[in-house]
Short mmCIF file of N, CA and C in Angstrom, two decimals:
data_model
loop_
_atom_site.label_atom_id
_atom_site.label_comp_id
_atom_site.label_asym_id
_atom_site.label_seq_id
_atom_site.Cartn_x
_atom_site.Cartn_y
_atom_site.Cartn_z
N UNK A 17 57.30 113.23 97.77
CA UNK A 17 57.35 114.40 97.00
C UNK A 17 56.97 114.24 95.50
N UNK A 18 57.46 113.14 94.92
CA UNK A 18 57.22 112.89 93.52
C UNK A 18 55.71 112.61 93.32
N UNK A 19 55.07 111.87 94.40
CA UNK A 19 53.71 111.49 94.23
C UNK A 19 52.89 112.75 94.19
N UNK A 20 53.12 113.80 94.89
CA UNK A 20 52.36 115.05 94.88
C UNK A 20 52.62 115.85 93.60
N UNK A 21 53.90 115.74 93.11
CA UNK A 21 54.24 116.44 91.89
C UNK A 21 53.31 115.85 90.76
N UNK A 22 53.24 114.45 90.76
CA UNK A 22 52.39 113.70 89.68
C UNK A 22 50.93 113.74 89.84
N UNK A 23 50.44 114.11 91.02
CA UNK A 23 49.00 114.01 91.35
C UNK A 23 48.22 115.12 90.46
N UNK A 24 47.12 114.63 89.96
CA UNK A 24 46.33 115.53 89.14
C UNK A 24 45.84 116.85 89.93
N UNK A 25 45.71 116.68 91.23
CA UNK A 25 45.28 117.78 92.07
C UNK A 25 46.27 118.87 92.00
N UNK A 26 47.65 118.60 91.61
CA UNK A 26 48.73 119.61 91.61
C UNK A 26 48.89 120.34 90.42
N UNK A 27 48.10 120.03 89.31
CA UNK A 27 48.24 120.68 88.05
C UNK A 27 46.90 121.14 87.55
N UNK A 28 47.07 121.93 86.47
CA UNK A 28 45.85 122.55 85.95
C UNK A 28 45.06 123.31 86.83
N UNK A 29 43.74 122.89 86.91
CA UNK A 29 42.85 123.52 87.83
C UNK A 29 42.54 122.68 89.12
N UNK A 30 43.52 121.80 89.45
CA UNK A 30 43.40 120.93 90.72
C UNK A 30 43.40 121.69 91.93
N UNK A 31 43.00 121.15 92.98
CA UNK A 31 42.79 121.92 94.30
C UNK A 31 44.15 122.30 94.89
N UNK A 32 45.19 121.64 94.41
CA UNK A 32 46.48 122.09 95.06
C UNK A 32 47.44 122.87 93.91
N UNK A 33 46.79 123.13 92.75
CA UNK A 33 47.60 123.57 91.71
C UNK A 33 48.29 125.05 92.06
N UNK A 34 47.36 126.03 92.57
CA UNK A 34 47.91 127.32 92.91
C UNK A 34 48.96 127.17 93.92
N UNK A 35 48.80 126.41 95.07
CA UNK A 35 49.82 126.35 95.98
C UNK A 35 51.14 125.60 95.44
N UNK A 36 51.00 124.68 94.47
CA UNK A 36 52.15 124.14 93.87
C UNK A 36 52.94 125.03 93.04
N UNK A 37 52.21 125.85 92.37
CA UNK A 37 52.78 126.85 91.42
C UNK A 37 53.45 127.91 92.18
N UNK A 38 52.73 128.33 93.20
CA UNK A 38 53.37 129.50 94.11
C UNK A 38 54.65 128.96 94.66
N UNK A 39 54.60 127.75 95.26
CA UNK A 39 55.84 127.18 95.91
C UNK A 39 56.92 126.99 94.93
N UNK A 40 56.74 126.57 93.84
CA UNK A 40 57.78 126.25 92.84
C UNK A 40 58.23 127.60 92.11
N UNK A 41 57.50 128.78 92.32
CA UNK A 41 57.89 129.91 91.79
C UNK A 41 58.78 130.77 92.74
N UNK A 42 58.79 130.20 93.82
CA UNK A 42 59.56 130.87 94.99
C UNK A 42 60.82 129.91 95.33
N UNK A 43 61.52 130.22 96.34
CA UNK A 43 62.56 129.48 96.74
C UNK A 43 61.89 128.20 97.36
N UNK A 44 62.17 127.08 96.95
CA UNK A 44 61.55 125.89 97.48
C UNK A 44 62.19 125.36 98.69
N UNK A 45 61.31 125.38 99.74
CA UNK A 45 61.56 124.84 101.06
C UNK A 45 60.94 123.45 101.38
N UNK A 46 61.60 122.56 102.02
CA UNK A 46 61.02 121.27 102.28
C UNK A 46 61.33 121.05 103.66
N UNK A 47 60.40 120.38 104.42
CA UNK A 47 60.43 120.11 105.75
C UNK A 47 60.14 118.62 105.88
N UNK A 48 61.06 117.89 106.72
CA UNK A 48 60.83 116.43 106.85
C UNK A 48 60.54 116.22 108.31
N UNK A 49 59.50 115.51 108.69
CA UNK A 49 59.11 115.31 110.10
C UNK A 49 58.75 113.77 110.20
N UNK A 50 58.71 113.38 111.44
CA UNK A 50 58.25 111.96 111.83
C UNK A 50 57.14 112.01 112.76
N UNK A 51 56.28 110.97 112.49
CA UNK A 51 55.09 110.90 113.44
C UNK A 51 54.80 109.52 113.65
N UNK A 52 54.32 109.12 114.88
CA UNK A 52 53.92 107.79 115.29
C UNK A 52 52.62 107.98 115.96
N UNK A 53 51.72 106.98 116.03
CA UNK A 53 50.58 106.86 116.87
C UNK A 53 49.67 107.91 116.52
N UNK A 54 49.24 108.64 117.70
CA UNK A 54 48.29 109.69 117.57
C UNK A 54 48.73 110.90 116.76
N UNK A 55 50.01 111.08 116.81
CA UNK A 55 50.61 112.16 115.97
C UNK A 55 50.40 111.90 114.38
N UNK A 56 50.62 110.61 114.09
CA UNK A 56 50.44 110.13 112.72
C UNK A 56 48.96 110.17 112.32
N UNK A 57 48.04 109.83 113.17
CA UNK A 57 46.68 109.76 112.90
C UNK A 57 46.19 111.34 112.66
N UNK A 58 46.69 112.27 113.44
CA UNK A 58 46.35 113.70 113.34
C UNK A 58 46.96 114.16 112.00
N UNK A 59 48.18 113.89 111.75
CA UNK A 59 48.77 114.36 110.41
C UNK A 59 48.13 113.74 109.16
N UNK A 60 47.68 112.56 109.28
CA UNK A 60 46.96 111.73 108.20
C UNK A 60 45.61 112.46 107.96
N UNK A 61 44.99 113.10 108.84
CA UNK A 61 43.72 113.67 108.64
C UNK A 61 43.91 114.91 107.88
N UNK A 62 45.04 115.45 107.71
CA UNK A 62 45.26 116.66 106.95
C UNK A 62 45.39 116.28 105.36
N UNK A 63 45.02 117.33 104.61
CA UNK A 63 45.04 117.08 103.01
C UNK A 63 46.49 116.56 102.66
N UNK A 64 46.65 115.72 101.80
CA UNK A 64 47.79 115.15 101.30
C UNK A 64 47.80 113.72 100.79
N UNK A 65 48.85 113.13 100.53
CA UNK A 65 49.01 111.95 99.86
C UNK A 65 49.92 110.93 100.73
N UNK A 66 49.39 109.71 100.94
CA UNK A 66 50.15 108.71 101.69
C UNK A 66 50.63 107.69 100.69
N UNK A 67 51.95 107.46 100.81
CA UNK A 67 52.80 106.62 99.98
C UNK A 67 53.33 105.40 100.91
N UNK A 68 53.08 104.24 100.59
CA UNK A 68 53.60 103.13 101.34
C UNK A 68 54.59 102.44 100.46
N UNK A 69 55.88 102.33 101.21
CA UNK A 69 56.99 101.67 100.52
C UNK A 69 57.27 100.36 101.22
N UNK A 70 58.39 99.71 100.92
CA UNK A 70 58.77 98.40 101.54
C UNK A 70 58.96 98.60 102.99
N UNK A 71 59.59 99.69 103.50
CA UNK A 71 60.00 99.66 104.87
C UNK A 71 59.41 101.05 105.50
N UNK A 72 58.60 101.80 104.85
CA UNK A 72 58.18 103.02 105.51
C UNK A 72 56.84 103.57 104.85
N UNK A 73 56.05 104.33 105.70
CA UNK A 73 55.00 104.90 105.20
C UNK A 73 55.15 106.37 105.21
N UNK A 74 54.90 107.06 104.22
CA UNK A 74 55.31 108.55 104.02
C UNK A 74 54.00 109.31 103.69
N UNK A 75 53.82 110.50 104.27
CA UNK A 75 52.62 111.33 103.87
C UNK A 75 53.36 112.65 103.37
N UNK A 76 52.76 113.08 102.09
CA UNK A 76 53.28 114.36 101.57
C UNK A 76 52.07 115.34 101.53
N UNK A 77 52.49 116.52 102.05
CA UNK A 77 51.39 117.52 102.04
C UNK A 77 51.45 118.68 101.03
N UNK A 78 50.38 119.29 100.60
CA UNK A 78 50.67 120.30 99.66
C UNK A 78 51.34 121.57 100.47
N UNK A 79 52.16 122.21 99.73
CA UNK A 79 52.92 123.30 100.38
C UNK A 79 52.12 124.46 100.88
N UNK A 80 52.55 124.97 101.94
CA UNK A 80 51.98 126.17 102.60
C UNK A 80 53.10 127.01 103.05
N UNK A 81 52.83 128.42 103.23
CA UNK A 81 53.87 129.29 103.66
C UNK A 81 54.29 128.66 105.08
N UNK A 82 55.55 128.99 105.38
CA UNK A 82 56.18 128.51 106.55
C UNK A 82 55.38 128.95 107.78
N UNK A 83 54.81 130.10 107.82
CA UNK A 83 54.08 130.69 108.94
C UNK A 83 52.63 130.09 109.11
N UNK A 84 52.28 129.15 108.10
CA UNK A 84 50.90 128.63 107.95
C UNK A 84 50.94 127.15 108.15
N UNK A 85 52.09 126.54 108.52
CA UNK A 85 52.09 125.08 108.67
C UNK A 85 51.08 124.69 109.82
N UNK A 86 50.34 123.74 109.41
CA UNK A 86 49.28 123.24 110.43
C UNK A 86 49.96 122.90 111.73
N UNK A 87 49.31 123.24 112.88
CA UNK A 87 49.83 122.99 114.16
C UNK A 87 50.31 121.39 114.41
N UNK A 88 49.48 120.61 113.79
CA UNK A 88 49.68 119.09 113.99
C UNK A 88 51.05 118.66 113.23
N UNK A 89 51.49 119.49 112.25
CA UNK A 89 52.74 119.17 111.60
C UNK A 89 53.94 120.05 112.19
N UNK A 90 53.54 121.24 112.49
CA UNK A 90 54.67 122.09 113.07
C UNK A 90 55.43 121.56 114.26
N UNK A 91 54.68 120.77 115.13
CA UNK A 91 55.25 120.28 116.26
C UNK A 91 56.09 119.01 116.19
N UNK A 92 55.95 118.46 115.05
CA UNK A 92 56.68 117.16 114.81
C UNK A 92 58.10 117.39 114.46
N UNK A 93 58.98 116.42 114.75
CA UNK A 93 60.45 116.52 114.48
C UNK A 93 60.87 115.20 113.79
N UNK A 94 62.10 115.20 113.31
CA UNK A 94 62.66 114.04 112.65
C UNK A 94 63.92 113.53 113.69
N UNK A 95 64.04 114.32 114.62
CA UNK A 95 65.24 113.86 115.60
C UNK A 95 65.18 112.53 116.06
N UNK A 96 66.26 111.86 116.08
CA UNK A 96 66.23 110.39 116.51
C UNK A 96 66.16 109.41 115.40
N UNK A 97 66.06 109.92 114.19
CA UNK A 97 65.94 108.87 113.08
C UNK A 97 67.42 108.93 112.41
N UNK A 98 68.12 107.83 112.81
CA UNK A 98 69.41 107.71 112.24
C UNK A 98 69.40 106.59 111.36
N UNK A 99 69.70 106.77 110.14
CA UNK A 99 69.74 105.68 109.07
C UNK A 99 71.05 105.26 108.83
N UNK A 100 71.39 103.81 108.84
CA UNK A 100 72.61 103.38 108.58
C UNK A 100 72.45 102.16 107.59
N UNK A 101 73.41 101.99 106.63
CA UNK A 101 73.41 100.95 105.65
C UNK A 101 74.36 99.79 106.28
N UNK A 102 73.62 98.86 106.84
CA UNK A 102 74.41 97.79 107.40
C UNK A 102 75.31 96.83 106.40
N UNK A 103 74.76 97.08 105.21
CA UNK A 103 75.46 96.17 104.22
C UNK A 103 75.84 96.91 103.01
N UNK A 104 76.71 96.50 102.20
CA UNK A 104 77.03 97.05 100.84
C UNK A 104 75.74 97.29 100.13
N UNK A 105 75.55 98.52 99.52
CA UNK A 105 74.45 98.83 98.78
C UNK A 105 74.49 98.06 97.39
N UNK A 106 73.39 97.56 96.89
CA UNK A 106 73.36 96.99 95.60
C UNK A 106 73.80 97.99 94.50
N UNK A 107 74.14 97.42 93.34
CA UNK A 107 74.49 98.24 92.09
C UNK A 107 73.15 98.92 91.63
N UNK A 108 73.12 100.08 91.18
CA UNK A 108 71.97 100.76 90.64
C UNK A 108 71.64 100.30 89.28
N UNK A 109 70.30 99.85 89.13
CA UNK A 109 69.87 99.29 87.75
C UNK A 109 70.02 100.49 86.77
N UNK A 110 70.22 100.09 85.54
CA UNK A 110 70.38 101.11 84.40
C UNK A 110 68.93 101.79 84.29
N UNK A 111 69.01 103.07 84.02
CA UNK A 111 67.80 103.90 83.92
C UNK A 111 67.02 104.36 85.04
N UNK A 112 67.58 103.96 86.26
CA UNK A 112 67.09 104.33 87.56
C UNK A 112 67.82 105.69 87.98
N UNK A 113 66.89 106.88 88.33
CA UNK A 113 67.56 107.98 88.81
C UNK A 113 68.29 107.79 89.99
N UNK A 114 69.44 108.53 90.11
CA UNK A 114 70.31 108.45 91.30
C UNK A 114 70.50 109.82 91.76
N UNK A 115 70.22 109.87 93.24
CA UNK A 115 70.41 111.20 93.86
C UNK A 115 71.69 110.97 94.65
N UNK A 116 72.69 111.96 94.37
CA UNK A 116 73.94 111.68 94.77
C UNK A 116 74.28 112.88 95.94
N UNK A 117 74.52 112.40 97.05
CA UNK A 117 74.85 113.24 98.25
C UNK A 117 76.21 113.59 98.37
N UNK A 118 76.48 114.87 98.57
CA UNK A 118 77.81 115.40 98.70
C UNK A 118 78.55 114.78 99.80
N UNK A 119 79.75 114.20 99.51
CA UNK A 119 80.51 113.46 100.62
C UNK A 119 81.16 114.41 101.53
N UNK A 120 81.33 115.69 101.27
CA UNK A 120 81.99 116.69 102.07
C UNK A 120 81.20 117.38 103.06
N UNK A 121 79.84 117.02 103.23
CA UNK A 121 79.02 117.75 104.13
C UNK A 121 78.56 116.71 105.12
N UNK A 122 78.32 117.28 106.35
CA UNK A 122 77.69 116.54 107.50
C UNK A 122 76.42 117.08 107.67
N UNK A 123 75.35 116.28 107.40
CA UNK A 123 74.00 116.77 107.73
C UNK A 123 73.26 115.66 108.45
N UNK A 124 72.22 116.18 109.24
CA UNK A 124 71.39 115.16 110.05
C UNK A 124 70.51 114.30 109.01
N UNK A 125 70.00 113.43 109.50
CA UNK A 125 69.09 112.57 108.65
C UNK A 125 67.95 113.37 108.14
N UNK A 126 67.33 114.22 108.90
CA UNK A 126 66.25 114.94 108.30
C UNK A 126 66.72 115.97 107.34
N UNK A 127 67.80 116.57 107.40
CA UNK A 127 68.40 117.54 106.50
C UNK A 127 68.60 116.70 105.19
N UNK A 128 69.23 115.56 105.32
CA UNK A 128 69.62 114.84 104.18
C UNK A 128 68.38 114.45 103.44
N UNK A 129 67.39 114.00 104.12
CA UNK A 129 66.05 113.61 103.55
C UNK A 129 65.54 114.75 102.85
N UNK A 130 65.48 115.96 103.34
CA UNK A 130 64.90 117.10 102.64
C UNK A 130 65.72 117.35 101.33
N UNK A 131 66.98 117.41 101.48
CA UNK A 131 67.82 117.57 100.36
C UNK A 131 67.66 116.60 99.26
N UNK A 132 67.57 115.35 99.57
CA UNK A 132 67.34 114.35 98.55
C UNK A 132 65.91 114.49 97.93
N UNK A 133 64.90 114.93 98.74
CA UNK A 133 63.61 115.15 98.25
C UNK A 133 63.82 116.29 97.14
N UNK A 134 64.47 117.31 97.40
CA UNK A 134 64.65 118.40 96.54
C UNK A 134 65.28 117.91 95.33
N UNK A 135 66.19 117.10 95.46
CA UNK A 135 66.99 116.50 94.23
C UNK A 135 66.09 115.77 93.42
N UNK A 136 65.12 114.89 93.95
CA UNK A 136 64.22 114.23 93.12
C UNK A 136 63.09 115.26 92.50
N UNK A 137 62.91 116.28 93.17
CA UNK A 137 61.89 117.39 92.58
C UNK A 137 62.70 117.95 91.35
N UNK A 138 63.93 118.23 91.49
CA UNK A 138 64.71 118.85 90.34
C UNK A 138 64.85 117.80 89.23
N UNK A 139 65.04 116.52 89.53
CA UNK A 139 65.13 115.38 88.55
C UNK A 139 63.81 115.37 87.69
N UNK A 140 62.70 115.47 88.39
CA UNK A 140 61.31 115.47 87.84
C UNK A 140 61.31 116.52 86.77
N UNK A 141 61.62 117.66 87.00
CA UNK A 141 61.54 118.72 85.88
C UNK A 141 62.40 118.53 84.76
N UNK A 142 63.45 117.67 84.92
CA UNK A 142 64.44 117.41 83.82
C UNK A 142 63.80 116.43 82.81
N UNK A 143 62.71 115.73 83.13
CA UNK A 143 62.17 114.64 82.34
C UNK A 143 61.04 115.19 81.41
N UNK A 144 60.99 114.40 80.31
CA UNK A 144 59.66 114.62 79.48
C UNK A 144 58.51 114.10 80.17
N UNK A 145 57.35 114.36 79.52
CA UNK A 145 56.13 113.89 80.11
C UNK A 145 56.02 112.24 80.16
N UNK A 146 56.61 111.76 78.91
CA UNK A 146 56.77 110.24 78.74
C UNK A 146 57.58 109.68 79.81
N UNK A 147 58.71 110.33 80.07
CA UNK A 147 59.64 109.89 81.11
C UNK A 147 59.11 109.98 82.60
N UNK A 148 58.30 110.98 82.83
CA UNK A 148 57.66 111.15 84.08
C UNK A 148 56.69 110.06 84.29
N UNK A 149 55.80 109.82 83.17
CA UNK A 149 54.89 108.81 83.32
C UNK A 149 55.48 107.44 83.52
N UNK A 150 56.67 107.19 82.87
CA UNK A 150 57.32 105.97 83.14
C UNK A 150 57.89 105.68 84.55
N UNK A 151 58.47 107.00 85.17
CA UNK A 151 58.81 107.01 86.46
C UNK A 151 57.76 106.74 87.51
N UNK A 152 56.63 107.39 87.18
CA UNK A 152 55.47 107.19 88.12
C UNK A 152 55.08 105.63 88.09
N UNK A 153 55.00 105.13 86.85
CA UNK A 153 54.69 103.73 86.57
C UNK A 153 55.47 102.72 87.48
N UNK A 154 56.83 103.15 87.55
CA UNK A 154 57.82 102.33 88.30
C UNK A 154 57.65 102.65 89.84
N UNK A 155 56.67 103.29 90.27
CA UNK A 155 56.42 103.76 91.74
C UNK A 155 57.68 104.63 92.15
N UNK A 156 58.14 105.48 91.15
CA UNK A 156 59.19 106.45 91.45
C UNK A 156 60.47 105.75 91.90
N UNK A 157 60.79 104.55 91.33
CA UNK A 157 62.01 103.95 91.68
C UNK A 157 63.14 104.89 91.62
N UNK A 158 64.12 104.92 92.54
CA UNK A 158 65.33 105.74 92.60
C UNK A 158 66.27 105.20 93.47
N UNK A 159 67.51 105.63 93.37
CA UNK A 159 68.52 105.23 94.27
C UNK A 159 69.16 106.44 95.08
N UNK A 160 69.56 106.35 96.27
CA UNK A 160 70.30 107.56 96.88
C UNK A 160 71.56 106.95 97.22
N UNK A 161 72.69 107.73 96.84
CA UNK A 161 74.04 107.23 97.13
C UNK A 161 75.00 108.35 97.52
N UNK A 162 75.80 108.14 98.40
CA UNK A 162 76.92 109.26 98.74
C UNK A 162 78.01 108.97 97.71
N UNK A 163 78.33 110.13 97.15
CA UNK A 163 79.40 110.11 96.04
C UNK A 163 80.58 110.00 96.65
N UNK A 164 81.65 109.59 95.88
CA UNK A 164 83.02 109.77 96.32
C UNK A 164 83.41 111.14 95.97
N UNK A 165 84.56 111.65 96.56
CA UNK A 165 84.91 113.05 96.17
C UNK A 165 85.22 113.17 94.65
N UNK A 166 85.82 112.14 94.13
CA UNK A 166 86.03 112.23 92.64
C UNK A 166 84.76 112.24 91.86
N UNK A 167 83.80 111.37 92.28
CA UNK A 167 82.49 111.38 91.63
C UNK A 167 81.84 112.69 91.77
N UNK A 168 81.98 113.33 92.98
CA UNK A 168 81.16 114.54 93.23
C UNK A 168 81.71 115.71 92.42
N UNK A 169 83.05 115.67 92.16
CA UNK A 169 83.65 116.75 91.32
C UNK A 169 83.12 116.59 89.82
N UNK A 170 83.12 115.38 89.42
CA UNK A 170 82.56 115.09 87.96
C UNK A 170 81.02 115.48 87.92
N UNK A 171 80.24 115.11 88.98
CA UNK A 171 78.89 115.36 88.98
C UNK A 171 78.53 116.85 88.94
N UNK A 172 79.34 117.75 89.64
CA UNK A 172 78.93 119.11 89.63
C UNK A 172 79.22 119.80 88.31
N UNK A 173 80.04 119.16 87.49
CA UNK A 173 80.26 119.76 86.15
C UNK A 173 79.41 119.02 85.07
N UNK A 174 78.58 117.98 85.46
CA UNK A 174 77.92 117.14 84.52
C UNK A 174 76.66 117.74 83.74
N UNK A 175 76.19 118.88 84.26
CA UNK A 175 75.08 119.55 83.65
C UNK A 175 73.83 118.88 84.36
N UNK A 176 73.90 117.96 85.26
CA UNK A 176 72.70 117.43 86.02
C UNK A 176 72.21 118.42 87.02
N UNK A 177 71.02 118.38 87.37
CA UNK A 177 70.43 119.24 88.39
C UNK A 177 71.19 119.15 89.72
N UNK A 178 71.50 120.35 90.30
CA UNK A 178 72.27 120.50 91.49
C UNK A 178 71.43 121.16 92.56
N UNK A 179 71.29 120.64 93.75
CA UNK A 179 70.56 121.24 94.92
C UNK A 179 71.65 122.20 95.49
N UNK A 180 71.29 123.49 95.68
CA UNK A 180 72.02 124.45 96.36
C UNK A 180 71.31 124.91 97.60
N UNK A 181 71.77 124.83 98.84
CA UNK A 181 71.04 124.95 100.01
C UNK A 181 71.15 126.62 100.33
N UNK A 182 70.02 126.96 100.88
CA UNK A 182 69.94 128.41 101.15
C UNK A 182 70.66 128.80 102.53
N UNK A 183 70.98 127.65 103.30
CA UNK A 183 71.59 127.92 104.47
C UNK A 183 70.83 128.33 105.68
N UNK A 184 69.46 128.03 105.60
CA UNK A 184 68.66 128.25 106.87
C UNK A 184 68.98 127.39 108.06
N UNK A 185 69.39 126.19 107.79
CA UNK A 185 69.74 125.31 108.86
C UNK A 185 71.11 124.54 108.58
N UNK A 186 71.70 124.14 109.55
CA UNK A 186 72.78 123.24 109.57
C UNK A 186 74.16 123.52 108.61
N UNK A 187 73.86 123.93 107.41
CA UNK A 187 74.97 123.95 106.47
C UNK A 187 75.17 125.42 106.00
N UNK A 188 76.25 125.82 105.36
CA UNK A 188 76.51 127.16 104.97
C UNK A 188 75.59 127.36 103.76
N UNK A 189 75.11 128.70 103.69
CA UNK A 189 74.52 129.15 102.49
C UNK A 189 75.22 128.85 101.27
N UNK A 190 74.52 128.43 100.10
CA UNK A 190 75.29 128.10 98.96
C UNK A 190 75.88 126.79 98.73
N UNK A 191 75.91 125.93 99.74
CA UNK A 191 76.48 124.50 99.63
C UNK A 191 75.66 123.68 98.72
N UNK A 192 76.37 123.05 97.98
CA UNK A 192 75.77 122.01 97.02
C UNK A 192 75.68 120.76 97.82
N UNK A 193 74.40 120.24 97.88
CA UNK A 193 74.16 119.07 98.65
C UNK A 193 73.78 117.79 97.94
N UNK A 194 73.20 117.93 96.79
CA UNK A 194 72.80 116.68 96.03
C UNK A 194 72.82 117.06 94.63
N UNK A 195 73.26 116.00 93.77
CA UNK A 195 73.18 116.07 92.25
C UNK A 195 72.22 115.02 91.84
N UNK A 196 71.26 115.33 90.99
CA UNK A 196 70.34 114.29 90.61
C UNK A 196 70.63 113.94 89.09
N UNK A 197 70.95 112.59 88.93
CA UNK A 197 71.09 112.11 87.71
C UNK A 197 69.86 111.21 87.41
N UNK A 198 69.10 111.62 86.22
CA UNK A 198 67.81 111.12 85.96
C UNK A 198 67.70 109.71 85.36
N UNK A 199 68.88 109.08 85.03
CA UNK A 199 68.73 107.75 84.49
C UNK A 199 68.50 107.77 83.09
N UNK A 200 68.13 108.86 82.45
CA UNK A 200 67.97 108.90 80.93
C UNK A 200 69.12 109.64 80.29
N UNK A 201 70.35 109.35 80.78
CA UNK A 201 71.50 110.08 80.18
C UNK A 201 72.07 111.26 80.82
N UNK A 202 71.22 111.94 81.74
CA UNK A 202 71.86 113.07 82.53
C UNK A 202 72.17 112.82 83.84
#
């Protein structure tokens, strides 16, 4: 998500700029899907950006209205992707944005991924251009953690960006799902 926000094609007169502006001026919807083999090759042929991490390869596509999602993306699912942390997570380095997940909600992996993506999106807009450039230079380093109930209560009143779900899937409308702390004091 962050790679497409930072991409020059998404701003000014870039080829995706109008779609990005229209998407951000409306209620932001995010969809997370999984593809392998031939499905991945078909999805990779569509306009977008591929980001390679330590353990995953992700493709981000410019936004389109829900009824215009390309056929090769619409049929993909994220079902069966269960992520578990087998070990204690390391401490978060200072200055690294943290996306805090609500401990009181039960969400599927795909739903959680979409909510965290939205949190990263909101964090992006909290930053100055210099901070955005620094974040991009760090390959968008961030941490995702599930807050404790005590942390969650504090985070909701911290002034940090909060993702509020519209309730189209899985959870009740108006649920707060993620709080984004940017690592620059907020």
